[in-house]
Amino acid sequence: LVMPEGRGAESAMVCKIVRLELTPTEIHVRLEEIPGHASLTNADVYACRLELGIESFEFSRNHWSVKDVDLWSALPEPSLKPPLRSPS
């Protein structure tokens, strides 16, 4: 989940890590948006922040954070969850 600071109508983006490079002094991360999910706003994320393990202060700080939570099961509204894919 990549999102700007704020608790309102700002757009949050669901992404996956597609490349990760570690050097002795840097971490390079390449993210790719996961297509097909509903639009999430920071307000949506703020509403379920406790289930996601996100503290209130994290909405006003520029930082990276890793949470051990299933985003889709934490979202309260079915309309916020991604559509089911049919098996191929």
PDB file of N, CA and C in Angstrom:
ATOM      1  N   LEU A   1       0.859  -1.154   0.000  1.00  0.00           N
ATOM      2  CA  LEU A   1       0.000   0.000   0.000  1.00  0.00           C
ATOM      3  C   LEU A   1       0.908   1.219   0.000  1.00  0.00           C
ATOM      4  N   VAL A   2       0.786   2.055  -1.035  1.00  0.00           N
ATOM      5  CA  VAL A   2       1.568   3.278  -1.137  1.00  0.00           C
ATOM      6  C   VAL A   2       0.585   4.432  -1.103  1.00  0.00           C
ATOM      7  N   MET A   3       0.850   5.380  -0.208  1.00  0.00           N
ATOM      8  CA  MET A   3      -0.093   6.473  -0.041  1.00  0.00           C
ATOM      9  C   MET A   3       0.619   7.737   0.418  1.00  0.00           C
ATOM     10  N   PRO A   4       0.089   8.895   0.023  1.00  0.00           N
ATOM     11  CA  PRO A   4       0.657  10.152   0.503  1.00  0.00           C
ATOM     12  C   PRO A   4       0.176  10.413   1.937  1.00  0.00           C
ATOM     13  N   GLU A   5       0.757  11.416   2.554  1.00  0.00           N
ATOM     14  CA  GLU A   5       0.297  11.802   3.885  1.00  0.00           C
ATOM     15  C   GLU A   5      -1.127  12.326   3.805  1.00  0.00           C
ATOM     16  N   GLY A   6      -1.882  12.152   4.863  1.00  0.00           N
ATOM     17  CA  GLY A   6      -3.245  12.672   4.925  1.00  0.00           C
ATOM     18  C   GLY A   6      -4.227  11.616   5.376  1.00  0.00           C
ATOM     19  N   ARG A   7      -5.428  12.083   5.735  1.00  0.00           N
ATOM     20  CA  ARG A   7      -6.487  11.193   6.224  1.00  0.00           C
ATOM     21  C   ARG A   7      -7.784  11.384   5.453  1.00  0.00           C
ATOM     22  N   GLY A   8      -7.707  11.958   4.261  1.00  0.00           N
ATOM     23  CA  GLY A   8      -8.915  12.301   3.522  1.00  0.00           C
ATOM     24  C   GLY A   8      -9.015  11.615   2.179  1.00  0.00           C
ATOM     25  N   ALA A   9      -9.259  12.412   1.141  1.00  0.00           N
ATOM     26  CA  ALA A   9      -9.530  11.900  -0.201  1.00  0.00           C
ATOM     27  C   ALA A   9      -8.271  11.594  -1.004  1.00  0.00           C
ATOM     28  N   GLU A  10      -7.099  11.645  -0.364  1.00  0.00           N
ATOM     29  CA  GLU A  10      -5.867  11.310  -1.078  1.00  0.00           C
ATOM     30  C   GLU A  10      -5.956   9.867  -1.578  1.00  0.00           C
ATOM     31  N   SER A  11      -5.340   9.616  -2.721  1.00  0.00           N
ATOM     32  CA  SER A  11      -5.392   8.296  -3.336  1.00  0.00           C
ATOM     33  C   SER A  11      -4.324   7.366  -2.767  1.00  0.00           C
ATOM     34  N   ALA A  12      -4.740   6.203  -2.302  1.00  0.00           N
ATOM     35  CA  ALA A  12      -3.819   5.161  -1.865  1.00  0.00           C
ATOM     36  C   ALA A  12      -3.713   4.130  -2.991  1.00  0.00           C
ATOM     37  N   MET A  13      -2.514   3.602  -3.221  1.00  0.00           N
ATOM     38  CA  MET A  13      -2.288   2.684  -4.333  1.00  0.00           C
ATOM     39  C   MET A  13      -1.816   1.329  -3.795  1.00  0.00           C
ATOM     40  N   VAL A  14      -2.468   0.277  -4.241  1.00  0.00           N
ATOM     41  CA  VAL A  14      -2.076  -1.073  -3.858  1.00  0.00           C
ATOM     42  C   VAL A  14      -1.017  -1.539  -4.852  1.00  0.00           C
ATOM     43  N   CYS A  15       0.154  -1.905  -4.332  1.00  0.00           N
ATOM     44  CA  CYS A  15       1.292  -2.273  -5.182  1.00  0.00           C
ATOM     45  C   CYS A  15       1.891  -3.596  -4.738  1.00  0.00           C
ATOM     46  N   LYS A  16       2.735  -4.126  -5.604  1.00  0.00           N
ATOM     47  CA  LYS A  16       3.546  -5.279  -5.231  1.00  0.00           C
ATOM     48  C   LYS A  16       5.003  -4.925  -5.511  1.00  0.00           C
ATOM     49  N   ILE A  17       5.891  -5.529  -4.752  1.00  0.00           N
ATOM     50  CA  ILE A  17       7.318  -5.321  -4.972  1.00  0.00           C
ATOM     51  C   ILE A  17       7.738  -6.231  -6.118  1.00  0.00           C
ATOM     52  N   VAL A  18       8.287  -5.648  -7.179  1.00  0.00           N
ATOM     53  CA  VAL A  18       8.719  -6.447  -8.324  1.00  0.00           C
ATOM     54  C   VAL A  18      10.239  -6.577  -8.395  1.00  0.00           C
ATOM     55  N   ARG A  19      10.932  -5.707  -7.674  1.00  0.00           N
ATOM     56  CA  ARG A  19      12.390  -5.812  -7.640  1.00  0.00           C
ATOM     57  C   ARG A  19      12.904  -5.168  -6.364  1.00  0.00           C
ATOM     58  N   LEU A  20      13.852  -5.825  -5.759  1.00  0.00           N
ATOM     59  CA  LEU A  20      14.448  -5.332  -4.531  1.00  0.00           C
ATOM     60  C   LEU A  20      15.946  -5.550  -4.617  1.00  0.00           C
ATOM     61  N   GLU A  21      16.709  -4.475  -4.491  1.00  0.00           N
ATOM     62  CA  GLU A  21      18.164  -4.556  -4.527  1.00  0.00           C
ATOM     63  C   GLU A  21      18.727  -3.983  -3.235  1.00  0.00           C
ATOM     64  N   LEU A  22      19.602  -4.725  -2.629  1.00  0.00           N
ATOM     65  CA  LEU A  22      20.255  -4.277  -1.406  1.00  0.00           C
ATOM     66  C   LEU A  22      21.730  -4.053  -1.684  1.00  0.00           C
ATOM     67  N   THR A  23      22.239  -2.916  -1.240  1.00  0.00           N
ATOM     68  CA  THR A  23      23.677  -2.648  -1.284  1.00  0.00           C
ATOM     69  C   THR A  23      24.093  -2.376   0.155  1.00  0.00           C
ATOM     70  N   PRO A  24      25.374  -2.234   0.414  1.00  0.00           N
ATOM     71  CA  PRO A  24      25.785  -1.947   1.790  1.00  0.00           C
ATOM     72  C   PRO A  24      25.197  -0.647   2.357  1.00  0.00           C
ATOM     73  N   THR A  25      24.829   0.295   1.484  1.00  0.00           N
ATOM     74  CA  THR A  25      24.347   1.592   1.986  1.00  0.00           C
ATOM     75  C   THR A  25      22.958   1.992   1.501  1.00  0.00           C
ATOM     76  N   GLU A  26      22.353   1.215   0.602  1.00  0.00           N
ATOM     77  CA  GLU A  26      21.070   1.616   0.027  1.00  0.00           C
ATOM     78  C   GLU A  26      20.153   0.423  -0.181  1.00  0.00           C
ATOM     79  N   ILE A  27      18.879   0.749  -0.279  1.00  0.00           N
ATOM     80  CA  ILE A  27      17.863  -0.230  -0.670  1.00  0.00           C
ATOM     81  C   ILE A  27      17.117   0.370  -1.855  1.00  0.00           C
ATOM     82  N   HIS A  28      17.052  -0.347  -2.963  1.00  0.00           N
ATOM     83  CA  HIS A  28      16.316   0.093  -4.139  1.00  0.00           C
ATOM     84  C   HIS A  28      15.102  -0.820  -4.286  1.00  0.00           C
ATOM     85  N   VAL A  29      13.924  -0.209  -4.344  1.00  0.00           N
ATOM     86  CA  VAL A  29      12.681  -0.961  -4.436  1.00  0.00           C
ATOM     87  C   VAL A  29      11.935  -0.507  -5.676  1.00  0.00           C
ATOM     88  N   ARG A  30      11.503  -1.464  -6.492  1.00  0.00           N
ATOM     89  CA  ARG A  30      10.657  -1.147  -7.643  1.00  0.00           C
ATOM     90  C   ARG A  30       9.273  -1.710  -7.357  1.00  0.00           C
ATOM     91  N   LEU A  31       8.293  -0.831  -7.428  1.00  0.00           N
ATOM     92  CA  LEU A  31       6.907  -1.204  -7.152  1.00  0.00           C
ATOM     93  C   LEU A  31       6.101  -1.165  -8.435  1.00  0.00           C
ATOM     94  N   GLU A  32       5.068  -1.970  -8.454  1.00  0.00           N
ATOM     95  CA  GLU A  32       4.150  -1.986  -9.590  1.00  0.00           C
ATOM     96  C   GLU A  32       2.738  -2.025  -9.034  1.00  0.00           C
ATOM     97  N   GLU A  33       1.888  -1.146  -9.542  1.00  0.00           N
ATOM     98  CA  GLU A  33       0.505  -1.132  -9.079  1.00  0.00           C
ATOM     99  C   GLU A  33      -0.186  -2.440  -9.452  1.00  0.00           C
ATOM    100  N   ILE A  34      -0.984  -2.946  -8.548  1.00  0.00           N
ATOM    101  CA  ILE A  34      -1.764  -4.157  -8.816  1.00  0.00           C
ATOM    102  C   ILE A  34      -3.066  -3.713  -9.477  1.00  0.00           C
ATOM    103  N   PRO A  35      -3.276  -4.094 -10.733  1.00  0.00           N
ATOM    104  CA  PRO A  35      -4.486  -3.652 -11.428  1.00  0.00           C
ATOM    105  C   PRO A  35      -5.731  -4.392 -10.954  1.00  0.00           C
ATOM    106  N   GLY A  36      -6.882  -3.765 -11.180  1.00  0.00           N
ATOM    107  CA  GLY A  36      -8.150  -4.438 -10.936  1.00  0.00           C
ATOM    108  C   GLY A  36      -8.704  -4.295  -9.538  1.00  0.00           C
ATOM    109  N   HIS A  37      -8.085  -3.490  -8.694  1.00  0.00           N
ATOM    110  CA  HIS A  37      -8.649  -3.308  -7.361  1.00  0.00           C
ATOM    111  C   HIS A  37      -9.443  -2.006  -7.319  1.00  0.00           C
ATOM    112  N   ALA A  38     -10.300  -1.905  -6.366  1.00  0.00           N
ATOM    113  CA  ALA A  38     -11.108  -0.692  -6.216  1.00  0.00           C
ATOM    114  C   ALA A  38     -10.224   0.467  -5.789  1.00  0.00           C
ATOM    115  N   SER A  39     -10.691   1.678  -6.048  1.00  0.00           N
ATOM    116  CA  SER A  39      -9.951   2.854  -5.608  1.00  0.00           C
ATOM    117  C   SER A  39     -10.024   2.952  -4.090  1.00  0.00           C
ATOM    118  N   LEU A  40      -8.869   3.131  -3.481  1.00  0.00           N
ATOM    119  CA  LEU A  40      -8.793   3.319  -2.038  1.00  0.00           C
ATOM    120  C   LEU A  40      -8.364   4.748  -1.759  1.00  0.00           C
ATOM    121  N   THR A  41      -8.936   5.331  -0.752  1.00  0.00           N
ATOM    122  CA  THR A  41      -8.489   6.649  -0.316  1.00  0.00           C
ATOM    123  C   THR A  41      -7.826   6.498   1.045  1.00  0.00           C
ATOM    124  N   ASN A  42      -7.105   7.528   1.436  1.00  0.00           N
ATOM    125  CA  ASN A  42      -6.518   7.505   2.766  1.00  0.00           C
ATOM    126  C   ASN A  42      -7.604   7.401   3.832  1.00  0.00           C
ATOM    127  N   ALA A  43      -8.774   7.990   3.579  1.00  0.00           N
ATOM    128  CA  ALA A  43      -9.882   7.891   4.529  1.00  0.00           C
ATOM    129  C   ALA A  43     -10.313   6.441   4.709  1.00  0.00           C
ATOM    130  N   ASP A  44     -10.340   5.661   3.620  1.00  0.00           N
ATOM    131  CA  ASP A  44     -10.667   4.234   3.707  1.00  0.00           C
ATOM    132  C   ASP A  44      -9.659   3.506   4.594  1.00  0.00           C
ATOM    133  N   VAL A  45      -8.389   3.795   4.353  1.00  0.00           N
ATOM    134  CA  VAL A  45      -7.323   3.147   5.120  1.00  0.00           C
ATOM    135  C   VAL A  45      -7.377   3.594   6.578  1.00  0.00           C
ATOM    136  N   TYR A  46      -7.611   4.886   6.800  1.00  0.00           N
ATOM    137  CA  TYR A  46      -7.680   5.402   8.172  1.00  0.00           C
ATOM    138  C   TYR A  46      -8.816   4.738   8.949  1.00  0.00           C
ATOM    139  N   ALA A  47      -9.928   4.474   8.272  1.00  0.00           N
ATOM    140  CA  ALA A  47     -11.089   3.865   8.927  1.00  0.00           C
ATOM    141  C   ALA A  47     -10.778   2.464   9.463  1.00  0.00           C
ATOM    142  N   CYS A  48      -9.853   1.764   8.843  1.00  0.00           N
ATOM    143  CA  CYS A  48      -9.521   0.413   9.318  1.00  0.00           C
ATOM    144  C   CYS A  48      -8.059   0.340   9.773  1.00  0.00           C
ATOM    145  N   ARG A  49      -7.515   1.469  10.227  1.00  0.00           N
ATOM    146  CA  ARG A  49      -6.108   1.540  10.632  1.00  0.00           C
ATOM    147  C   ARG A  49      -5.755   0.559  11.749  1.00  0.00           C
ATOM    148  N   LEU A  50      -6.660   0.327  12.684  1.00  0.00           N
ATOM    149  CA  LEU A  50      -6.354  -0.585  13.785  1.00  0.00           C
ATOM    150  C   LEU A  50      -6.185  -2.016  13.279  1.00  0.00           C
ATOM    151  N   GLU A  51      -7.072  -2.433  12.366  1.00  0.00           N
ATOM    152  CA  GLU A  51      -6.978  -3.777  11.789  1.00  0.00           C
ATOM    153  C   GLU A  51      -5.701  -3.936  10.968  1.00  0.00           C
ATOM    154  N   LEU A  52      -5.216  -2.823  10.379  1.00  0.00           N
ATOM    155  CA  LEU A  52      -4.006  -2.855   9.557  1.00  0.00           C
ATOM    156  C   LEU A  52      -2.732  -2.637  10.374  1.00  0.00           C
ATOM    157  N   GLY A  53      -2.883  -2.334  11.658  1.00  0.00           N
ATOM    158  CA  GLY A  53      -1.715  -2.097  12.489  1.00  0.00           C
ATOM    159  C   GLY A  53      -1.034  -0.764  12.209  1.00  0.00           C
ATOM    160  N   ILE A  54      -1.813   0.215  11.757  1.00  0.00           N
ATOM    161  CA  ILE A  54      -1.272   1.532  11.431  1.00  0.00           C
ATOM    162  C   ILE A  54      -1.648   2.505  12.547  1.00  0.00           C
ATOM    163  N   GLU A  55      -0.666   3.167  13.099  1.00  0.00           N
ATOM    164  CA  GLU A  55      -0.898   4.160  14.145  1.00  0.00           C
ATOM    165  C   GLU A  55      -1.336   5.476  13.502  1.00  0.00           C
ATOM    166  N   SER A  56      -2.091   6.291  14.224  1.00  0.00           N
ATOM    167  CA  SER A  56      -2.577   7.577  13.698  1.00  0.00           C
ATOM    168  C   SER A  56      -1.454   8.469  13.202  1.00  0.00           C
ATOM    169  N   PHE A  57      -0.322   8.503  13.910  1.00  0.00           N
ATOM    170  CA  PHE A  57       0.779   9.384  13.514  1.00  0.00           C
ATOM    171  C   PHE A  57       1.361   9.021  12.148  1.00  0.00           C
ATOM    172  N   GLU A  58       1.160   7.771  11.712  1.00  0.00           N
ATOM    173  CA  GLU A  58       1.729   7.331  10.437  1.00  0.00           C
ATOM    174  C   GLU A  58       1.056   8.005   9.234  1.00  0.00           C
ATOM    175  N   PHE A  59      -0.083   8.628   9.436  1.00  0.00           N
ATOM    176  CA  PHE A  59      -0.755   9.331   8.346  1.00  0.00           C
ATOM    177  C   PHE A  59      -0.188  10.734   8.142  1.00  0.00           C
ATOM    178  N   SER A  60       0.724  11.142   8.999  1.00  0.00           N
ATOM    179  CA  SER A  60       1.325  12.474   8.850  1.00  0.00           C
ATOM    180  C   SER A  60       2.848  12.408   8.847  1.00  0.00           C
ATOM    181  N   ARG A  61       3.404  11.256   8.514  1.00  0.00           N
ATOM    182  CA  ARG A  61       4.853  11.083   8.453  1.00  0.00           C
ATOM    183  C   ARG A  61       5.230  10.418   7.137  1.00  0.00           C
ATOM    184  N   ASN A  62       6.273  10.905   6.514  1.00  0.00           N
ATOM    185  CA  ASN A  62       6.811  10.286   5.312  1.00  0.00           C
ATOM    186  C   ASN A  62       7.767   9.182   5.770  1.00  0.00           C
ATOM    187  N   HIS A  63       7.377   7.926   5.551  1.00  0.00           N
ATOM    188  CA  HIS A  63       8.199   6.813   6.019  1.00  0.00           C
ATOM    189  C   HIS A  63       7.798   5.520   5.313  1.00  0.00           C
ATOM    190  N   TRP A  64       8.629   4.516   5.468  1.00  0.00           N
ATOM    191  CA  TRP A  64       8.319   3.165   5.007  1.00  0.00           C
ATOM    192  C   TRP A  64       7.931   2.347   6.230  1.00  0.00           C
ATOM    193  N   SER A  65       7.000   1.442   6.026  1.00  0.00           N
ATOM    194  CA  SER A  65       6.591   0.579   7.117  1.00  0.00           C
ATOM    195  C   SER A  65       6.134  -0.758   6.544  1.00  0.00           C
ATOM    196  N   VAL A  66       6.498  -1.825   7.205  1.00  0.00           N
ATOM    197  CA  VAL A  66       6.071  -3.157   6.784  1.00  0.00           C
ATOM    198  C   VAL A  66       5.151  -3.705   7.866  1.00  0.00           C
ATOM    199  N   LYS A  67       3.980  -4.141   7.459  1.00  0.00           N
ATOM    200  CA  LYS A  67       2.983  -4.666   8.396  1.00  0.00           C
ATOM    201  C   LYS A  67       2.713  -6.132   8.059  1.00  0.00           C
ATOM    202  N   ASP A  68       2.491  -6.929   9.062  1.00  0.00           N
ATOM    203  CA  ASP A  68       2.176  -8.342   8.878  1.00  0.00           C
ATOM    204  C   ASP A  68       0.658  -8.516   8.958  1.00  0.00           C
ATOM    205  N   VAL A  69      -0.026  -7.985   7.927  1.00  0.00           N
ATOM    206  CA  VAL A  69      -1.491  -7.977   7.914  1.00  0.00           C
ATOM    207  C   VAL A  69      -1.963  -8.258   6.492  1.00  0.00           C
ATOM    208  N   ASP A  70      -3.068  -8.975   6.358  1.00  0.00           N
ATOM    209  CA  ASP A  70      -3.691  -9.186   5.054  1.00  0.00           C
ATOM    210  C   ASP A  70      -4.595  -7.990   4.770  1.00  0.00           C
ATOM    211  N   LEU A  71      -4.191  -7.153   3.822  1.00  0.00           N
ATOM    212  CA  LEU A  71      -4.930  -5.934   3.502  1.00  0.00           C
ATOM    213  C   LEU A  71      -6.381  -6.228   3.160  1.00  0.00           C
ATOM    214  N   TRP A  72      -6.622  -7.220   2.318  1.00  0.00           N
ATOM    215  CA  TRP A  72      -7.985  -7.475   1.836  1.00  0.00           C
ATOM    216  C   TRP A  72      -8.912  -7.941   2.938  1.00  0.00           C
ATOM    217  N   SER A  73      -8.423  -8.728   3.874  1.00  0.00           N
ATOM    218  CA  SER A  73      -9.319  -9.173   4.955  1.00  0.00           C
ATOM    219  C   SER A  73      -9.547  -8.063   5.984  1.00  0.00           C
ATOM    220  N   ALA A  74      -8.675  -7.059   6.015  1.00  0.00           N
ATOM    221  CA  ALA A  74      -8.837  -5.957   6.970  1.00  0.00           C
ATOM    222  C   ALA A  74      -9.795  -4.884   6.468  1.00  0.00           C
ATOM    223  N   LEU A  75     -10.020  -4.822   5.157  1.00  0.00           N
ATOM    224  CA  LEU A  75     -10.916  -3.797   4.619  1.00  0.00           C
ATOM    225  C   LEU A  75     -12.355  -4.138   4.958  1.00  0.00           C
ATOM    226  N   PRO A  76     -13.085  -3.194   5.557  1.00  0.00           N
ATOM    227  CA  PRO A  76     -14.446  -3.499   6.011  1.00  0.00           C
ATOM    228  C   PRO A  76     -15.494  -3.536   4.906  1.00  0.00           C
ATOM    229  N   GLU A  77     -15.314  -2.753   3.869  1.00  0.00           N
ATOM    230  CA  GLU A  77     -16.321  -2.633   2.817  1.00  0.00           C
ATOM    231  C   GLU A  77     -16.050  -3.594   1.672  1.00  0.00           C
ATOM    232  N   PRO A  78     -16.988  -4.425   1.293  1.00  0.00           N
ATOM    233  CA  PRO A  78     -16.788  -5.318   0.145  1.00  0.00           C
ATOM    234  C   PRO A  78     -16.445  -4.557  -1.134  1.00  0.00           C
ATOM    235  N   SER A  79     -16.944  -3.325  -1.256  1.00  0.00           N
ATOM    236  CA  SER A  79     -16.686  -2.545  -2.474  1.00  0.00           C
ATOM    237  C   SER A  79     -15.225  -2.124  -2.578  1.00  0.00           C
ATOM    238  N   LEU A  80     -14.470  -2.194  -1.487  1.00  0.00           N
ATOM    239  CA  LEU A  80     -13.062  -1.813  -1.506  1.00  0.00           C
ATOM    240  C   LEU A  80     -12.155  -2.979  -1.864  1.00  0.00           C
ATOM    241  N   LYS A  81     -12.708  -4.174  -1.846  1.00  0.00           N
ATOM    242  CA  LYS A  81     -11.907  -5.364  -2.099  1.00  0.00           C
ATOM    243  C   LYS A  81     -11.803  -5.629  -3.595  1.00  0.00           C
ATOM    244  N   PRO A  82     -10.731  -6.301  -4.020  1.00  0.00           N
ATOM    245  CA  PRO A  82     -10.565  -6.558  -5.453  1.00  0.00           C
ATOM    246  C   PRO A  82     -11.610  -7.539  -5.952  1.00  0.00           C
ATOM    247  N   PRO A  83     -11.948  -7.451  -7.235  1.00  0.00           N
ATOM    248  CA  PRO A  83     -12.905  -8.424  -7.782  1.00  0.00           C
ATOM    249  C   PRO A  83     -12.289  -9.819  -7.804  1.00  0.00           C
ATOM    250  N   LEU A  84     -13.127 -10.824  -7.634  1.00  0.00           N
ATOM    251  CA  LEU A  84     -12.636 -12.195  -7.713  1.00  0.00           C
ATOM    252  C   LEU A  84     -12.291 -12.530  -9.148  1.00  0.00           C
ATOM    253  N   ARG A  85     -11.180 -13.220  -9.322  1.00  0.00           N
ATOM    254  CA  ARG A  85     -10.793 -13.653 -10.666  1.00  0.00           C
ATOM    255  C   ARG A  85     -11.310 -15.062 -10.896  1.00  0.00           C
ATOM    256  N   SER A  86     -11.769 -15.307 -12.115  1.00  0.00           N
ATOM    257  CA  SER A  86     -12.202 -16.667 -12.416  1.00  0.00           C
ATOM    258  C   SER A  86     -10.964 -17.509 -12.698  1.00  0.00           C
ATOM    259  N   PRO A  87     -10.994 -18.784 -12.290  1.00  0.00           N
ATOM    260  CA  PRO A  87      -9.828 -19.654 -12.517  1.00  0.00           C
ATOM    261  C   PRO A  87      -9.585 -19.826 -14.008  1.00  0.00           C
ATOM    262  N   SER A  88      -8.281 -19.868 -14.380  1.00  0.00           N
ATOM    263  CA  SER A  88      -7.975 -20.048 -15.813  1.00  0.00           C
ATOM    264  C   SER A  88      -7.708 -21.487 -16.146  1.00  0.00           C
TER     265      SER A  88
END
